[in-house]
């Protein structure tokens, strides 16, 4: 099963989606591990098959309810569908399963901000920045939340840091 899973990921990277899907489905049939289901979900999401991807992530979570990567990927699929409340719940579960999952922390903060819940978003964005201090977009997201909460000096500092990181990033290109 592990070889079918690895082969499926390699075929996915090569753009051979049909072959990748067949290999991942074979891995899933042979093993109770959630990895094949999660990887199949990634492939299906890349193809725009969001409902199928959601089903694959949910199957991964049936196999391991604390699989942070599957919760995170499920959140991204819901966010792509515009289902922000479901996305927030999936990201929250990813963070509960892995409190240092930086991308899940950032995504939860972003989705809560989208849901006009800036006060709830703030601690997740701040925790994400501790783990991803050089992410300019994340500092901008923090600035947006702070601005919404009328914390203008802190918002200004976050925006300045985002601009500084963008300039550093351009200098290295």
PDB file of C-alpha atoms in Angstrom:
ATOM      1  CA  UNK A   1       0.000   0.000   0.000  1.00  0.00           C
ATOM      2  CA  UNK A   2       2.811   2.404   0.815  1.00  0.00           C
ATOM      3  CA  UNK A   3       4.333   1.890  -2.631  1.00  0.00           C
ATOM      4  CA  UNK A   4       0.988   2.550  -4.337  1.00  0.00           C
ATOM      5  CA  UNK A   5       0.636   5.715  -2.258  1.00  0.00           C
ATOM      6  CA  UNK A   6       4.130   6.924  -3.155  1.00  0.00           C
ATOM      7  CA  UNK A   7       3.583   6.024  -6.798  1.00  0.00           C
ATOM      8  CA  UNK A   8       0.291   7.917  -6.762  1.00  0.00           C
ATOM      9  CA  UNK A   9       1.981  11.035  -5.401  1.00  0.00           C
ATOM     10  CA  UNK A  10       4.758  10.750  -7.991  1.00  0.00           C
ATOM     11  CA  UNK A  11       2.235  10.377 -10.815  1.00  0.00           C
ATOM     12  CA  UNK A  12       0.347  13.366  -9.433  1.00  0.00           C
ATOM     13  CA  UNK A  13       3.544  15.429  -9.555  1.00  0.00           C
ATOM     14  CA  UNK A  14       4.045  14.335 -13.160  1.00  0.00           C
ATOM     15  CA  UNK A  15       0.542  15.506 -14.069  1.00  0.00           C
ATOM     16  CA  UNK A  16      -0.714  11.990 -14.718  1.00  0.00           C
ATOM     17  CA  UNK A  17      -3.968  12.426 -12.810  1.00  0.00           C
ATOM     18  CA  UNK A  18      -5.842   9.311 -13.971  1.00  0.00           C
ATOM     19  CA  UNK A  19      -2.919   7.027 -13.217  1.00  0.00           C
ATOM     20  CA  UNK A  20      -2.331   8.768  -9.891  1.00  0.00           C
ATOM     21  CA  UNK A  21      -5.958   8.328  -8.896  1.00  0.00           C
ATOM     22  CA  UNK A  22      -5.888   4.614  -9.770  1.00  0.00           C
ATOM     23  CA  UNK A  23      -2.717   4.086  -7.738  1.00  0.00           C
ATOM     24  CA  UNK A  24      -4.052   5.999  -4.728  1.00  0.00           C
ATOM     25  CA  UNK A  25      -7.340   4.098  -4.831  1.00  0.00           C
ATOM     26  CA  UNK A  26      -5.354   0.849  -4.846  1.00  0.00           C
ATOM     27  CA  UNK A  27      -3.415   1.989  -1.766  1.00  0.00           C
ATOM     28  CA  UNK A  28      -6.703   2.858  -0.043  1.00  0.00           C
ATOM     29  CA  UNK A  29      -8.161  -0.570  -0.842  1.00  0.00           C
ATOM     30  CA  UNK A  30      -5.133  -2.350   0.633  1.00  0.00           C
ATOM     31  CA  UNK A  31      -4.576  -0.373   3.817  1.00  0.00           C
ATOM     32  CA  UNK A  32      -6.543   1.288   6.601  1.00  0.00           C
ATOM     33  CA  UNK A  33      -4.073   4.193   6.826  1.00  0.00           C
ATOM     34  CA  UNK A  34      -5.603   7.621   6.191  1.00  0.00           C
ATOM     35  CA  UNK A  35      -2.681   8.770   4.020  1.00  0.00           C
ATOM     36  CA  UNK A  36      -3.993   7.422   0.731  1.00  0.00           C
ATOM     37  CA  UNK A  37      -7.400   9.025   1.303  1.00  0.00           C
ATOM     38  CA  UNK A  38      -5.791  12.364   2.151  1.00  0.00           C
ATOM     39  CA  UNK A  39      -3.520  12.217  -0.898  1.00  0.00           C
ATOM     40  CA  UNK A  40      -6.469  11.287  -3.101  1.00  0.00           C
ATOM     41  CA  UNK A  41      -8.296  14.318  -1.732  1.00  0.00           C
ATOM     42  CA  UNK A  42      -5.366  16.545  -2.699  1.00  0.00           C
ATOM     43  CA  UNK A  43      -5.455  15.173  -6.244  1.00  0.00           C
ATOM     44  CA  UNK A  44      -9.224  15.578  -6.541  1.00  0.00           C
ATOM     45  CA  UNK A  45      -9.103  19.147  -5.180  1.00  0.00           C
ATOM     46  CA  UNK A  46      -6.416  20.026  -7.728  1.00  0.00           C
ATOM     47  CA  UNK A  47      -8.789  18.753 -10.421  1.00  0.00           C
ATOM     48  CA  UNK A  48     -11.577  20.975  -9.090  1.00  0.00           C
ATOM     49  CA  UNK A  49     -13.580  17.963  -7.902  1.00  0.00           C
ATOM     50  CA  UNK A  50     -14.285  19.556  -4.543  1.00  0.00           C
ATOM     51  CA  UNK A  51     -17.139  17.323  -3.415  1.00  0.00           C
ATOM     52  CA  UNK A  52     -15.093  14.221  -4.204  1.00  0.00           C
ATOM     53  CA  UNK A  53     -12.095  15.721  -2.400  1.00  0.00           C
ATOM     54  CA  UNK A  54     -14.240  16.452   0.646  1.00  0.00           C
ATOM     55  CA  UNK A  55     -15.445  12.843   0.661  1.00  0.00           C
ATOM     56  CA  UNK A  56     -11.832  11.600   0.479  1.00  0.00           C
ATOM     57  CA  UNK A  57     -10.752  13.832   3.382  1.00  0.00           C
ATOM     58  CA  UNK A  58     -13.760  12.699   5.400  1.00  0.00           C
ATOM     59  CA  UNK A  59     -12.799   9.081   4.753  1.00  0.00           C
ATOM     60  CA  UNK A  60      -9.265   9.856   5.948  1.00  0.00           C
ATOM     61  CA  UNK A  61     -10.766  11.332   9.115  1.00  0.00           C
ATOM     62  CA  UNK A  62     -12.957   8.280   9.648  1.00  0.00           C
ATOM     63  CA  UNK A  63      -9.741   6.269   9.637  1.00  0.00           C
ATOM     64  CA  UNK A  64      -7.949   8.709  11.968  1.00  0.00           C
ATOM     65  CA  UNK A  65     -10.071  11.483  13.537  1.00  0.00           C
ATOM     66  CA  UNK A  66      -6.961  13.349  14.752  1.00  0.00           C
ATOM     67  CA  UNK A  67      -5.219  13.518  11.355  1.00  0.00           C
ATOM     68  CA  UNK A  68      -4.396  17.236  11.267  1.00  0.00           C
ATOM     69  CA  UNK A  69      -3.405  17.316   7.578  1.00  0.00           C
ATOM     70  CA  UNK A  70      -6.775  15.893   6.527  1.00  0.00           C
ATOM     71  CA  UNK A  71      -8.643  18.435   8.688  1.00  0.00           C
ATOM     72  CA  UNK A  72      -6.543  21.213   7.151  1.00  0.00           C
ATOM     73  CA  UNK A  73      -7.101  19.972   3.597  1.00  0.00           C
ATOM     74  CA  UNK A  74     -10.822  19.572   4.305  1.00  0.00           C
ATOM     75  CA  UNK A  75     -10.897  23.181   5.457  1.00  0.00           C
ATOM     76  CA  UNK A  76      -9.242  24.311   2.245  1.00  0.00           C
ATOM     77  CA  UNK A  77     -11.788  22.382   0.169  1.00  0.00           C
ATOM     78  CA  UNK A  78     -14.674  23.963   2.076  1.00  0.00           C
ATOM     79  CA  UNK A  79     -13.054  27.387   1.698  1.00  0.00           C
ATOM     80  CA  UNK A  80     -12.732  26.812  -2.061  1.00  0.00           C
ATOM     81  CA  UNK A  81     -16.476  26.057  -2.125  1.00  0.00           C
ATOM     82  CA  UNK A  82     -17.201  29.251  -0.178  1.00  0.00           C
ATOM     83  CA  UNK A  83     -18.458  27.303   2.843  1.00  0.00           C
ATOM     84  CA  UNK A  84     -16.617  29.384   5.416  1.00  0.00           C
ATOM     85  CA  UNK A  85     -18.310  28.100   8.579  1.00  0.00           C
ATOM     86  CA  UNK A  86     -17.448  24.507   7.657  1.00  0.00           C
ATOM     87  CA  UNK A  87     -13.933  25.607   6.708  1.00  0.00           C
ATOM     88  CA  UNK A  88     -13.479  27.290  10.099  1.00  0.00           C
ATOM     89  CA  UNK A  89     -14.587  24.135  11.902  1.00  0.00           C
ATOM     90  CA  UNK A  90     -12.195  21.964   9.887  1.00  0.00           C
ATOM     91  CA  UNK A  91      -9.286  24.343  10.504  1.00  0.00           C
ATOM     92  CA  UNK A  92     -10.177  24.453  14.215  1.00  0.00           C
ATOM     93  CA  UNK A  93     -10.014  20.664  14.363  1.00  0.00           C
ATOM     94  CA  UNK A  94      -6.636  20.714  12.592  1.00  0.00           C
ATOM     95  CA  UNK A  95      -5.325  23.115  15.243  1.00  0.00           C
ATOM     96  CA  UNK A  96      -6.792  20.985  18.036  1.00  0.00           C
ATOM     97  CA  UNK A  97      -5.033  17.941  16.581  1.00  0.00           C
ATOM     98  CA  UNK A  98      -1.752  19.799  16.020  1.00  0.00           C
ATOM     99  CA  UNK A  99      -1.497  23.127  17.921  1.00  0.00           C
ATOM    100  CA  UNK A 100       1.653  24.030  15.943  1.00  0.00           C
ATOM    101  CA  UNK A 101       0.135  23.499  12.498  1.00  0.00           C
ATOM    102  CA  UNK A 102       1.076  26.971  11.292  1.00  0.00           C
ATOM    103  CA  UNK A 103      -0.902  26.860   8.041  1.00  0.00           C
ATOM    104  CA  UNK A 104      -4.043  25.718   9.881  1.00  0.00           C
ATOM    105  CA  UNK A 105      -3.626  28.517  12.433  1.00  0.00           C
ATOM    106  CA  UNK A 106      -3.264  31.059   9.627  1.00  0.00           C
ATOM    107  CA  UNK A 107      -6.188  29.649   7.666  1.00  0.00           C
ATOM    108  CA  UNK A 108      -8.442  29.630  10.723  1.00  0.00           C
ATOM    109  CA  UNK A 109      -7.569  33.250  11.406  1.00  0.00           C
ATOM    110  CA  UNK A 110      -8.211  34.211   7.783  1.00  0.00           C
ATOM    111  CA  UNK A 111     -11.567  32.436   7.643  1.00  0.00           C
ATOM    112  CA  UNK A 112     -12.696  33.916  10.959  1.00  0.00           C
ATOM    113  CA  UNK A 113     -11.739  37.340   9.601  1.00  0.00           C
ATOM    114  CA  UNK A 114     -13.807  36.613   6.470  1.00  0.00           C
ATOM    115  CA  UNK A 115     -16.717  35.697   8.757  1.00  0.00           C
ATOM    116  CA  UNK A 116     -16.379  39.154  10.404  1.00  0.00           C
ATOM    117  CA  UNK A 117     -15.042  37.589  13.581  1.00  0.00           C
ATOM    118  CA  UNK A 118     -11.859  39.636  13.862  1.00  0.00           C
ATOM    119  CA  UNK A 119     -11.615  39.339  17.631  1.00  0.00           C
ATOM    120  CA  UNK A 120     -11.722  35.539  17.339  1.00  0.00           C
ATOM    121  CA  UNK A 121      -9.269  35.606  14.421  1.00  0.00           C
ATOM    122  CA  UNK A 122      -6.608  37.644  16.184  1.00  0.00           C
ATOM    123  CA  UNK A 123      -5.084  34.987  18.474  1.00  0.00           C
ATOM    124  CA  UNK A 124      -4.833  32.462  15.641  1.00  0.00           C
ATOM    125  CA  UNK A 125      -3.121  34.965  13.358  1.00  0.00           C
ATOM    126  CA  UNK A 126      -0.727  35.921  16.148  1.00  0.00           C
ATOM    127  CA  UNK A 127       0.133  32.281  16.853  1.00  0.00           C
ATOM    128  CA  UNK A 128       0.657  31.648  13.142  1.00  0.00           C
ATOM    129  CA  UNK A 129       3.061  34.586  12.891  1.00  0.00           C
ATOM    130  CA  UNK A 130       5.169  33.161  15.710  1.00  0.00           C
ATOM    131  CA  UNK A 131       5.585  30.016  13.592  1.00  0.00           C
ATOM    132  CA  UNK A 132       5.800  31.796  10.211  1.00  0.00           C
ATOM    133  CA  UNK A 133       7.453  35.133  11.037  1.00  0.00           C
ATOM    134  CA  UNK A 134       8.570  35.865   7.469  1.00  0.00           C
ATOM    135  CA  UNK A 135       5.158  35.501   5.776  1.00  0.00           C
ATOM    136  CA  UNK A 136       4.277  38.979   4.510  1.00  0.00           C
ATOM    137  CA  UNK A 137       0.679  38.059   3.678  1.00  0.00           C
ATOM    138  CA  UNK A 138       0.136  36.816   7.201  1.00  0.00           C
ATOM    139  CA  UNK A 139       1.305  40.130   8.657  1.00  0.00           C
ATOM    140  CA  UNK A 140      -1.116  41.862   6.298  1.00  0.00           C
ATOM    141  CA  UNK A 141      -3.941  39.581   7.502  1.00  0.00           C
ATOM    142  CA  UNK A 142      -3.031  40.489  11.075  1.00  0.00           C
ATOM    143  CA  UNK A 143      -3.081  44.169  10.130  1.00  0.00           C
ATOM    144  CA  UNK A 144      -6.553  43.776   8.636  1.00  0.00           C
ATOM    145  CA  UNK A 145      -7.881  42.146  11.810  1.00  0.00           C
ATOM    146  CA  UNK A 146      -6.290  44.800  14.007  1.00  0.00           C
ATOM    147  CA  UNK A 147      -7.638  47.591  11.815  1.00  0.00           C
ATOM    148  CA  UNK A 148     -11.145  46.120  12.013  1.00  0.00           C
ATOM    149  CA  UNK A 149     -10.787  46.109  15.802  1.00  0.00           C
ATOM    150  CA  UNK A 150      -9.678  49.783  15.711  1.00  0.00           C
ATOM    151  CA  UNK A 151      -6.213  48.896  17.022  1.00  0.00           C
ATOM    152  CA  UNK A 152      -4.653  51.267  14.533  1.00  0.00           C
ATOM    153  CA  UNK A 153      -1.066  51.595  15.850  1.00  0.00           C
ATOM    154  CA  UNK A 154      -0.712  47.798  15.961  1.00  0.00           C
ATOM    155  CA  UNK A 155      -2.344  47.493  12.527  1.00  0.00           C
ATOM    156  CA  UNK A 156       0.086  50.029  11.127  1.00  0.00           C
ATOM    157  CA  UNK A 157       3.037  48.091  12.566  1.00  0.00           C
ATOM    158  CA  UNK A 158       1.738  44.848  11.028  1.00  0.00           C
ATOM    159  CA  UNK A 159       1.312  46.495   7.612  1.00  0.00           C
ATOM    160  CA  UNK A 160       4.812  47.979   7.829  1.00  0.00           C
ATOM    161  CA  UNK A 161       6.250  44.556   8.627  1.00  0.00           C
ATOM    162  CA  UNK A 162       4.376  43.073   5.660  1.00  0.00           C
ATOM    163  CA  UNK A 163       5.830  45.740   3.366  1.00  0.00           C
ATOM    164  CA  UNK A 164       9.313  45.196   4.780  1.00  0.00           C
ATOM    165  CA  UNK A 165       9.068  41.439   4.187  1.00  0.00           C
ATOM    166  CA  UNK A 166       7.817  42.023   0.640  1.00  0.00           C
ATOM    167  CA  UNK A 167      10.831  44.221  -0.095  1.00  0.00           C
ATOM    168  CA  UNK A 168      13.196  41.617   1.355  1.00  0.00           C
ATOM    169  CA  UNK A 169      11.500  38.938  -0.758  1.00  0.00           C
ATOM    170  CA  UNK A 170      11.878  40.978  -3.930  1.00  0.00           C
ATOM    171  CA  UNK A 171      15.550  41.609  -3.207  1.00  0.00           C
ATOM    172  CA  UNK A 172      16.181  37.839  -3.142  1.00  0.00           C
ATOM    173  CA  UNK A 173      14.455  37.138  -6.456  1.00  0.00           C
TER     174      UNK A 173
END
